[in-house]
Short mmCIF file of C-alpha atoms (C1' of nucleotides) in Angstrom, two decimals:
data_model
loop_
_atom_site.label_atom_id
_atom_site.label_comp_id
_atom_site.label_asym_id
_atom_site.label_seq_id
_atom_site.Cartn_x
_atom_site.Cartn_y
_atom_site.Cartn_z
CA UNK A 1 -16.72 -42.04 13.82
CA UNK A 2 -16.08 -44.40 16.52
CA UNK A 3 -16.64 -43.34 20.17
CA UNK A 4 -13.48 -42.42 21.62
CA UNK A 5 -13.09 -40.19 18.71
CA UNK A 6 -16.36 -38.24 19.59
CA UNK A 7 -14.96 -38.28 23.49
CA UNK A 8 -11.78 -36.52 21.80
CA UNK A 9 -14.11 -33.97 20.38
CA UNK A 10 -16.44 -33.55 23.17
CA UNK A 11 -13.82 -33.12 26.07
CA UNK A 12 -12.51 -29.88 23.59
CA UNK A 13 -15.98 -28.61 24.16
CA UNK A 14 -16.14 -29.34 27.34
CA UNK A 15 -12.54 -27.71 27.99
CA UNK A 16 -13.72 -24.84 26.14
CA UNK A 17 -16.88 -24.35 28.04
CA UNK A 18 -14.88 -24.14 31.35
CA UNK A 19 -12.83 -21.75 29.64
CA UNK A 20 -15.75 -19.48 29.14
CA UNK A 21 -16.80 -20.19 32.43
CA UNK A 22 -13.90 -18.93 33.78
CA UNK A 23 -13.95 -15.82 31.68
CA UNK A 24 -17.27 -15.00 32.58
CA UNK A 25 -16.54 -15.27 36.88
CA UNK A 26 -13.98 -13.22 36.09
CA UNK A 27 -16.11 -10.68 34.59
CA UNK A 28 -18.17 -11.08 37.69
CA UNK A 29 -14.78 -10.43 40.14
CA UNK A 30 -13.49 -7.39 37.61
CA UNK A 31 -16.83 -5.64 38.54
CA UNK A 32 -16.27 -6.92 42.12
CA UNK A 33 -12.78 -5.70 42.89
CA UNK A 34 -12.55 -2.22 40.49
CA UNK A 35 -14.62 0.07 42.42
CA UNK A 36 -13.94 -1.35 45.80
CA UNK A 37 -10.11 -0.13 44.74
CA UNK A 38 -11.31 3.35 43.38
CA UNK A 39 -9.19 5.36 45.96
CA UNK A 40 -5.94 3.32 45.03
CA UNK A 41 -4.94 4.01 41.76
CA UNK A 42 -2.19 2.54 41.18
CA UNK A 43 -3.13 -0.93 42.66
CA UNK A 44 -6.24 -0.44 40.37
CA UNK A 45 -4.32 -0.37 37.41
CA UNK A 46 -2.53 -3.62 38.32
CA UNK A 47 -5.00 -5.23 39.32
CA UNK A 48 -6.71 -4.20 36.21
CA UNK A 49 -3.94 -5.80 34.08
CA UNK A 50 -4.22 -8.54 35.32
CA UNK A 51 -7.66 -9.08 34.87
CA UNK A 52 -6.89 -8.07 30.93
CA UNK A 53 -3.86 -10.70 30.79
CA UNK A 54 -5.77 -13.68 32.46
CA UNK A 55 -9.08 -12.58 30.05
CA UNK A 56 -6.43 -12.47 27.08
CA UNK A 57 -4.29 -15.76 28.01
CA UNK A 58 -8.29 -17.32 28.10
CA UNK A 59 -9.65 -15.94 25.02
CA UNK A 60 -6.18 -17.26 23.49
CA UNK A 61 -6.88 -20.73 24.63
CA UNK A 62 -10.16 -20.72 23.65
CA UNK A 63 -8.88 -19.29 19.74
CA UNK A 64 -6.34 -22.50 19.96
CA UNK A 65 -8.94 -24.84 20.54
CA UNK A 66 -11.22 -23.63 18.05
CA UNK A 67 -8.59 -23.33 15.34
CA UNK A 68 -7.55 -26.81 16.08
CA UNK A 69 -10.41 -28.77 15.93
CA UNK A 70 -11.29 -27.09 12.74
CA UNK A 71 -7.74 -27.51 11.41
CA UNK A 72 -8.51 -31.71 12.57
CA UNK A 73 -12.20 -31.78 10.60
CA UNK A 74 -10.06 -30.22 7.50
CA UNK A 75 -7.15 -32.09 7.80
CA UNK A 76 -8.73 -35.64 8.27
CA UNK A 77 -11.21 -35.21 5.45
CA UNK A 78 -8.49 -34.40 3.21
CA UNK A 79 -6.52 -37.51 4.45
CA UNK A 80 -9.95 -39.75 3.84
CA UNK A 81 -10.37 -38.21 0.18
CA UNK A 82 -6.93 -39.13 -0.71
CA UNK A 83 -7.72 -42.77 0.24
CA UNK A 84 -10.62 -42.64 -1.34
CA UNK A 85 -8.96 -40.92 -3.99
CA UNK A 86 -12.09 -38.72 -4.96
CA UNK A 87 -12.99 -34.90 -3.62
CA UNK A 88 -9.65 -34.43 -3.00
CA UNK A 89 -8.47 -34.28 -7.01
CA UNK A 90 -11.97 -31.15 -6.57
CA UNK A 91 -9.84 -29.15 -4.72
CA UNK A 92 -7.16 -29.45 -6.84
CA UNK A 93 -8.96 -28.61 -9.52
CA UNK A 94 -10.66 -25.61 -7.70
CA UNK A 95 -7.08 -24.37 -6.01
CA UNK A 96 -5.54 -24.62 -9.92
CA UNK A 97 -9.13 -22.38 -11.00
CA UNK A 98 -7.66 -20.01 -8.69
CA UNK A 99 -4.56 -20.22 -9.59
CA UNK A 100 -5.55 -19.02 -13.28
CA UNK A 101 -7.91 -16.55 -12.39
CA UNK A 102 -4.53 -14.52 -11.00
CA UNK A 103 -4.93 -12.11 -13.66
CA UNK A 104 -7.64 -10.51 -11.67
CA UNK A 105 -6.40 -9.78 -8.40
CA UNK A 106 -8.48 -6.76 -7.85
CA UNK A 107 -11.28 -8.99 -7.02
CA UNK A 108 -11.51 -11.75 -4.19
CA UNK A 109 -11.72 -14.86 -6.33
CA UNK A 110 -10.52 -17.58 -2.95
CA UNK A 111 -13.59 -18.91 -1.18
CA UNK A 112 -14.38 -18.32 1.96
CA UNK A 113 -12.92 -21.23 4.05
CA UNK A 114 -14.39 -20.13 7.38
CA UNK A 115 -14.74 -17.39 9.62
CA UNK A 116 -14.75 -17.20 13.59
CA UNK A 117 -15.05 -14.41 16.14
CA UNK A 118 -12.50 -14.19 18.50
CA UNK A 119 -10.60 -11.85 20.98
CA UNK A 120 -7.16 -12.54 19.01
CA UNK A 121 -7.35 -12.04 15.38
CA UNK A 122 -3.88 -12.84 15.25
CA UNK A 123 -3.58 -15.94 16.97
CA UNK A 124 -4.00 -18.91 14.83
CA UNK A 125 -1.25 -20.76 14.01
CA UNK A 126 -0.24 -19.21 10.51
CA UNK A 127 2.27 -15.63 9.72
CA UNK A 128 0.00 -13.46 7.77
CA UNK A 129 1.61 -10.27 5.86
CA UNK A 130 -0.93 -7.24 6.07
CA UNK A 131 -1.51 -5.95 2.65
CA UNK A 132 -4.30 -3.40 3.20
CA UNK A 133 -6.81 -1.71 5.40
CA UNK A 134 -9.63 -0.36 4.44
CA UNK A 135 -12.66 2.31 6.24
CA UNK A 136 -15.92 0.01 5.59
CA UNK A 137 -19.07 2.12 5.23
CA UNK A 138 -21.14 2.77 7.98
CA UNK A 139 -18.88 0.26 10.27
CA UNK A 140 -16.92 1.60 13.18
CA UNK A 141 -13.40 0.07 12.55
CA UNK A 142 -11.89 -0.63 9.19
CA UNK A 143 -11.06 -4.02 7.83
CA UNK A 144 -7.66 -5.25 7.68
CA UNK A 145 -6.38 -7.58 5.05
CA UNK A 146 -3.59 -10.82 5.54
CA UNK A 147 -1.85 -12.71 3.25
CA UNK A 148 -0.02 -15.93 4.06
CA UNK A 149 3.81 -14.68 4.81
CA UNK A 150 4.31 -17.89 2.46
CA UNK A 151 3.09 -16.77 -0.61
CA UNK A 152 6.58 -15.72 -1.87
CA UNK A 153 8.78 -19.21 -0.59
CA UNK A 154 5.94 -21.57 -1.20
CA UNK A 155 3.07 -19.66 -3.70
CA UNK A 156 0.74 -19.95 -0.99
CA UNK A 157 -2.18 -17.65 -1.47
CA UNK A 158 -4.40 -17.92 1.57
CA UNK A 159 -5.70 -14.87 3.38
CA UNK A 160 -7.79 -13.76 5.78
CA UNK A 161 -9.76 -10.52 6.77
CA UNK A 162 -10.06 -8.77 10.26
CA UNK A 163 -12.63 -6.82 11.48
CA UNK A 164 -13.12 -5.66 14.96
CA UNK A 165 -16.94 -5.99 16.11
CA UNK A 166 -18.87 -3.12 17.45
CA UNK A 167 -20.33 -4.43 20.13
CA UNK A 168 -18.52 -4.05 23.41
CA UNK A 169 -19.23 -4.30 27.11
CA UNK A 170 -17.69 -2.04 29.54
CA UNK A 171 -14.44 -1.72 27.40
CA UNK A 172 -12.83 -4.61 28.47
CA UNK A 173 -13.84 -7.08 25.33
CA UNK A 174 -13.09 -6.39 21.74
CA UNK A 175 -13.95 -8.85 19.54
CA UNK A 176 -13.13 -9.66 15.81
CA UNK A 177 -14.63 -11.12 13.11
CA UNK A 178 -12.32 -13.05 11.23
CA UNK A 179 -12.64 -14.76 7.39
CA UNK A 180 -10.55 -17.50 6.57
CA UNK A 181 -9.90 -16.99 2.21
CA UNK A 182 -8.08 -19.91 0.34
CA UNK A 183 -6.70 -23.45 1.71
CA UNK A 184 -2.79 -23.06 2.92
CA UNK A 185 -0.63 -25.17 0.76
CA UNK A 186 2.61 -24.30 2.81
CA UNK A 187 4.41 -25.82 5.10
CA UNK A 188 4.92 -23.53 8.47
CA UNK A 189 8.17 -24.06 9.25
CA UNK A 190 9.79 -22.52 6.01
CA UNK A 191 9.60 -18.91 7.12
CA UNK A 192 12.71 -17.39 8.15
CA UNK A 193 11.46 -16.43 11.27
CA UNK A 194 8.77 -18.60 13.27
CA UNK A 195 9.53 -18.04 16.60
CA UNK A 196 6.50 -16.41 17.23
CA UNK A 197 3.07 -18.34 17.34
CA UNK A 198 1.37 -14.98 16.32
CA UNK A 199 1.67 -12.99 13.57
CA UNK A 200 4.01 -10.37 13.31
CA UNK A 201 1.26 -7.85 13.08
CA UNK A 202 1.30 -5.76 15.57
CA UNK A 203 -0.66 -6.93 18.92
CA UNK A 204 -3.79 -5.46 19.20
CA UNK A 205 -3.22 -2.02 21.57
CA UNK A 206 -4.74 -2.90 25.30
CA UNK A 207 -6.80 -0.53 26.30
CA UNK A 208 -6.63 1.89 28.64
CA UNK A 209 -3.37 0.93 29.51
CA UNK A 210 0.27 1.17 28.22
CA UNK A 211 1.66 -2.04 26.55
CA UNK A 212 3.53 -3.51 29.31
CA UNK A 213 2.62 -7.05 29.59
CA UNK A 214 2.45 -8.91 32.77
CA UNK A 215 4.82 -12.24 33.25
CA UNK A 216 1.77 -13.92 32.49
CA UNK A 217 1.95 -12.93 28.68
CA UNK A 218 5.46 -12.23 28.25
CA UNK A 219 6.73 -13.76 25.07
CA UNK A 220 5.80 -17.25 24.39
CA UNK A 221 8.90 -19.07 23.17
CA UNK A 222 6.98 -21.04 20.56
CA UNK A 223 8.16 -23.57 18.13
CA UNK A 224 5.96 -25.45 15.39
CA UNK A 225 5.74 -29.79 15.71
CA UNK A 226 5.62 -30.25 12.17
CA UNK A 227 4.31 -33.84 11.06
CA UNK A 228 5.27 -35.21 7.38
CA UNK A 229 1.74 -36.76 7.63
CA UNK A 230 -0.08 -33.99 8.43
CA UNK A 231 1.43 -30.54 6.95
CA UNK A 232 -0.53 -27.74 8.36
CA UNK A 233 -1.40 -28.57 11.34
CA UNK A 234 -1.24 -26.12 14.06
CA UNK A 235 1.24 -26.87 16.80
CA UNK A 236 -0.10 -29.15 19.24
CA UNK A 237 2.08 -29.22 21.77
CA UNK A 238 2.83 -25.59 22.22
CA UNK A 239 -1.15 -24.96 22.60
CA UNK A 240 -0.82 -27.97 25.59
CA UNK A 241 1.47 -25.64 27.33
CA UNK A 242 -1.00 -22.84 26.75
CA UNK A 243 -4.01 -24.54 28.54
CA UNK A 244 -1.77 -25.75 30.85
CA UNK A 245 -0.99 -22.15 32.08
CA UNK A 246 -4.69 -20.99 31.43
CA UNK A 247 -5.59 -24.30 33.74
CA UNK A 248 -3.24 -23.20 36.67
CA UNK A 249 -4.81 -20.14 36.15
CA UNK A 250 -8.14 -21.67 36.78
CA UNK A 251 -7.11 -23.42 39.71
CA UNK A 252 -5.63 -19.96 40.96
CA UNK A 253 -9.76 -18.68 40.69
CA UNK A 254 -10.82 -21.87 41.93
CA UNK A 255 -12.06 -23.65 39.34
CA UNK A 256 -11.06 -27.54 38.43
CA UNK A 257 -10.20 -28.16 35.17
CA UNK A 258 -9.08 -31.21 34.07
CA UNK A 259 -7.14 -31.68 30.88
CA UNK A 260 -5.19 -35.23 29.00
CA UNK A 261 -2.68 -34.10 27.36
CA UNK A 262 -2.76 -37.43 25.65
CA UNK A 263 -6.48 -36.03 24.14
CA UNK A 264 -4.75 -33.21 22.46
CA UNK A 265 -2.41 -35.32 20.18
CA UNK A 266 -5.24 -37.75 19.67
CA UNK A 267 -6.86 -34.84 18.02
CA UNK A 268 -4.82 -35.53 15.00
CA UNK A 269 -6.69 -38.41 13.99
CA UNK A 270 -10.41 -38.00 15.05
CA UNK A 271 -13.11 -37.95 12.21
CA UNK A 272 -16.06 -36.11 13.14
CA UNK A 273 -17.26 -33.08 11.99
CA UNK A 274 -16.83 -29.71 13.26
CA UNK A 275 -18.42 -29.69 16.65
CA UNK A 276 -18.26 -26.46 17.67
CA UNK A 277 -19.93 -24.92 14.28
CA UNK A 278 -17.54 -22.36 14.62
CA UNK A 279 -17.18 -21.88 10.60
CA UNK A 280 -20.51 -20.83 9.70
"C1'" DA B 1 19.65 -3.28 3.77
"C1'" DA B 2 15.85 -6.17 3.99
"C1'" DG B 3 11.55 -7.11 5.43
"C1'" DA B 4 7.04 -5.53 7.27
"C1'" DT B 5 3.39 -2.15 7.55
"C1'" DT B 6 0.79 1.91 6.11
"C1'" DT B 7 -1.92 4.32 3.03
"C1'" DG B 8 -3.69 6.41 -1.08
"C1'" DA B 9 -4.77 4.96 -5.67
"C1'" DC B 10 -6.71 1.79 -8.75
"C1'" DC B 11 -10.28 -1.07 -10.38
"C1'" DA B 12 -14.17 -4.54 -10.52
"C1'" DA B 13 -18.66 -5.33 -8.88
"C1'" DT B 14 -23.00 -3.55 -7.72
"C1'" DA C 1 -21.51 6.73 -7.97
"C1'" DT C 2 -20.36 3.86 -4.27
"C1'" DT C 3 -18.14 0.11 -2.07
"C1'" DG C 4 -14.60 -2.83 -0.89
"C1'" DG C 5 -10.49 -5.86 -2.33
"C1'" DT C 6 -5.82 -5.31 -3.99
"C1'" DC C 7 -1.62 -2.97 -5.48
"C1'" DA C 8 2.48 -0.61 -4.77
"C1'" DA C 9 5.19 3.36 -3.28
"C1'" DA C 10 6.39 5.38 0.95
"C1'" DT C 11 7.51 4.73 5.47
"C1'" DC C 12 8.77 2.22 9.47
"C1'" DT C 13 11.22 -1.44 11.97
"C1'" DT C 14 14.74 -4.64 12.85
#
DNA sequence: AAGATTTGACCAAT
DNA sequence: ATTGGTCAAATCTT
């Protein structure tokens, strides 16, 4: 790994760290502001939706950047196998295992690729298809299961799992535990519809308020980059224009962020390992 | 009508 | 017997 790649890596940390930053001062202001508006109602509930939209439209950035840099450390060690030529025929070998173990689909038989926590379960680059929910034993919410909405076009057969955490602090956060099942061998761009950068599940019900959302987080017209060279990859650009709203955002509260956009696409081709440890 | 989600049933693992 | 991952019919949405 040569040194501007490990810049590359460490200005994503360094971006996401603000990020958090930013969430956390506006923690701080929520508490501020909300009872100081306690005898105006209905400015409290704006105001209060707009604390949840700039929290969300942060937590989404901060989802994108995590997904992407360990979307790089996956994609680039695949490319480096094939030139090498050597663990890449492994996961051939372990994706065909799986393939033939299909008479037993009662049974998880993927491996677990990764898991993150995050505010937005559904906000990672790929469709997903729900195909179950479940109550889990002494947990609070039940689980939710995804397939890849490409399993019919393209055979591919990665899921994931969603489960929202129990912890919670005044309300405001929900966070979800999310595993990663199975390597995606599609290519995004051949669903019928992929206008949408989230799933089509369903987004998660605000709460303690009705589903209007602010301009801030009115649809996202979203397209996918798609690179012959590098099938899978989540859609650069697109997240770009995320940060750069979440940035303006930050410089609305204050707070200098600086971002190169030229970083981002560099991405693509760094070599280190995941920094962030973020799949445990 | 087609596609997506919900939900109870089924079944393997423990 | 219990748990949790998956199936598939029913239902909902577009």
């Amino acid at each position: 790994m040569n040194v501007l790649e490990s810049s590359i890596h460490g200005d994503s940390q360094v971006v996401i760290n603000e990020i958090e930053h930013q969430k956390a001062l506006l923690m701080e202001l929520h508490d501020i502001i909300l009872p100081i508006l306690y005898s105006h109602n209905d400015r409290k509930q704006l105001v209060q939706q707009l604390f949840q939209d700039m929290f969300s439209s942060s937590s989404k950035s901060i989802s994108c950047l995590q997904l992407r840099c360990n979307n790089d450390n996956k994609e680039v060690n695949l490319i480096r196998d094939q030139r090498n030529g050597g663990k890449h025929h492994m996961k051939n070998c372990i994706l065909e295992k799986e393939a033939k173990n299909n008479g037993n689909n009662r049974r998880k038989t993927a491996q677990l690729i990764g898991s993150l926590v995050t505010h937005e379960p559904h906000y990672d680059g790929y469709q997903w298809r729900k195909y179950g929910e479940k109550r889990i034993s002494k947990a609070k919410h039940s689980r939710s299961y995804y397939r890849c909405a490409n399993i019919k076009a393209q055979g591919c057969r990665a899921t994931k799992v969603v489960q929202e955490q129990e912890s919670d602090r005044s309300g405001m956060v929900r966070l979800f535990d999310v595993g990663y099942y199975g390597q995606h061998i599609c290519k995004k761009d051949d669903i019928s519809n992929t206008h949408g950068f989230e799933t089509s599940h369903e987004a998660i019900p605000r709460i303690g308020h009705n589903n209007q959302r602010s301009s801030s987080t009115l649809v996202h017209d979203i397209h996918g980059i798609e690179d012959n060279s590098f099938q899978n990859m989540v859609m650069v650009h697109d997240e770009v224009e995320y940060l750069m709203k979440d940035i303006e955002m930050g410089r609305a509260l204050d707070h200098d962020v600086t971002i190169n956009l030229q970083d981002f696409e560099l991405w693509e081709f760094s070599e280190q390992q995941n920094p962030l440890n973020i799949w445990t």
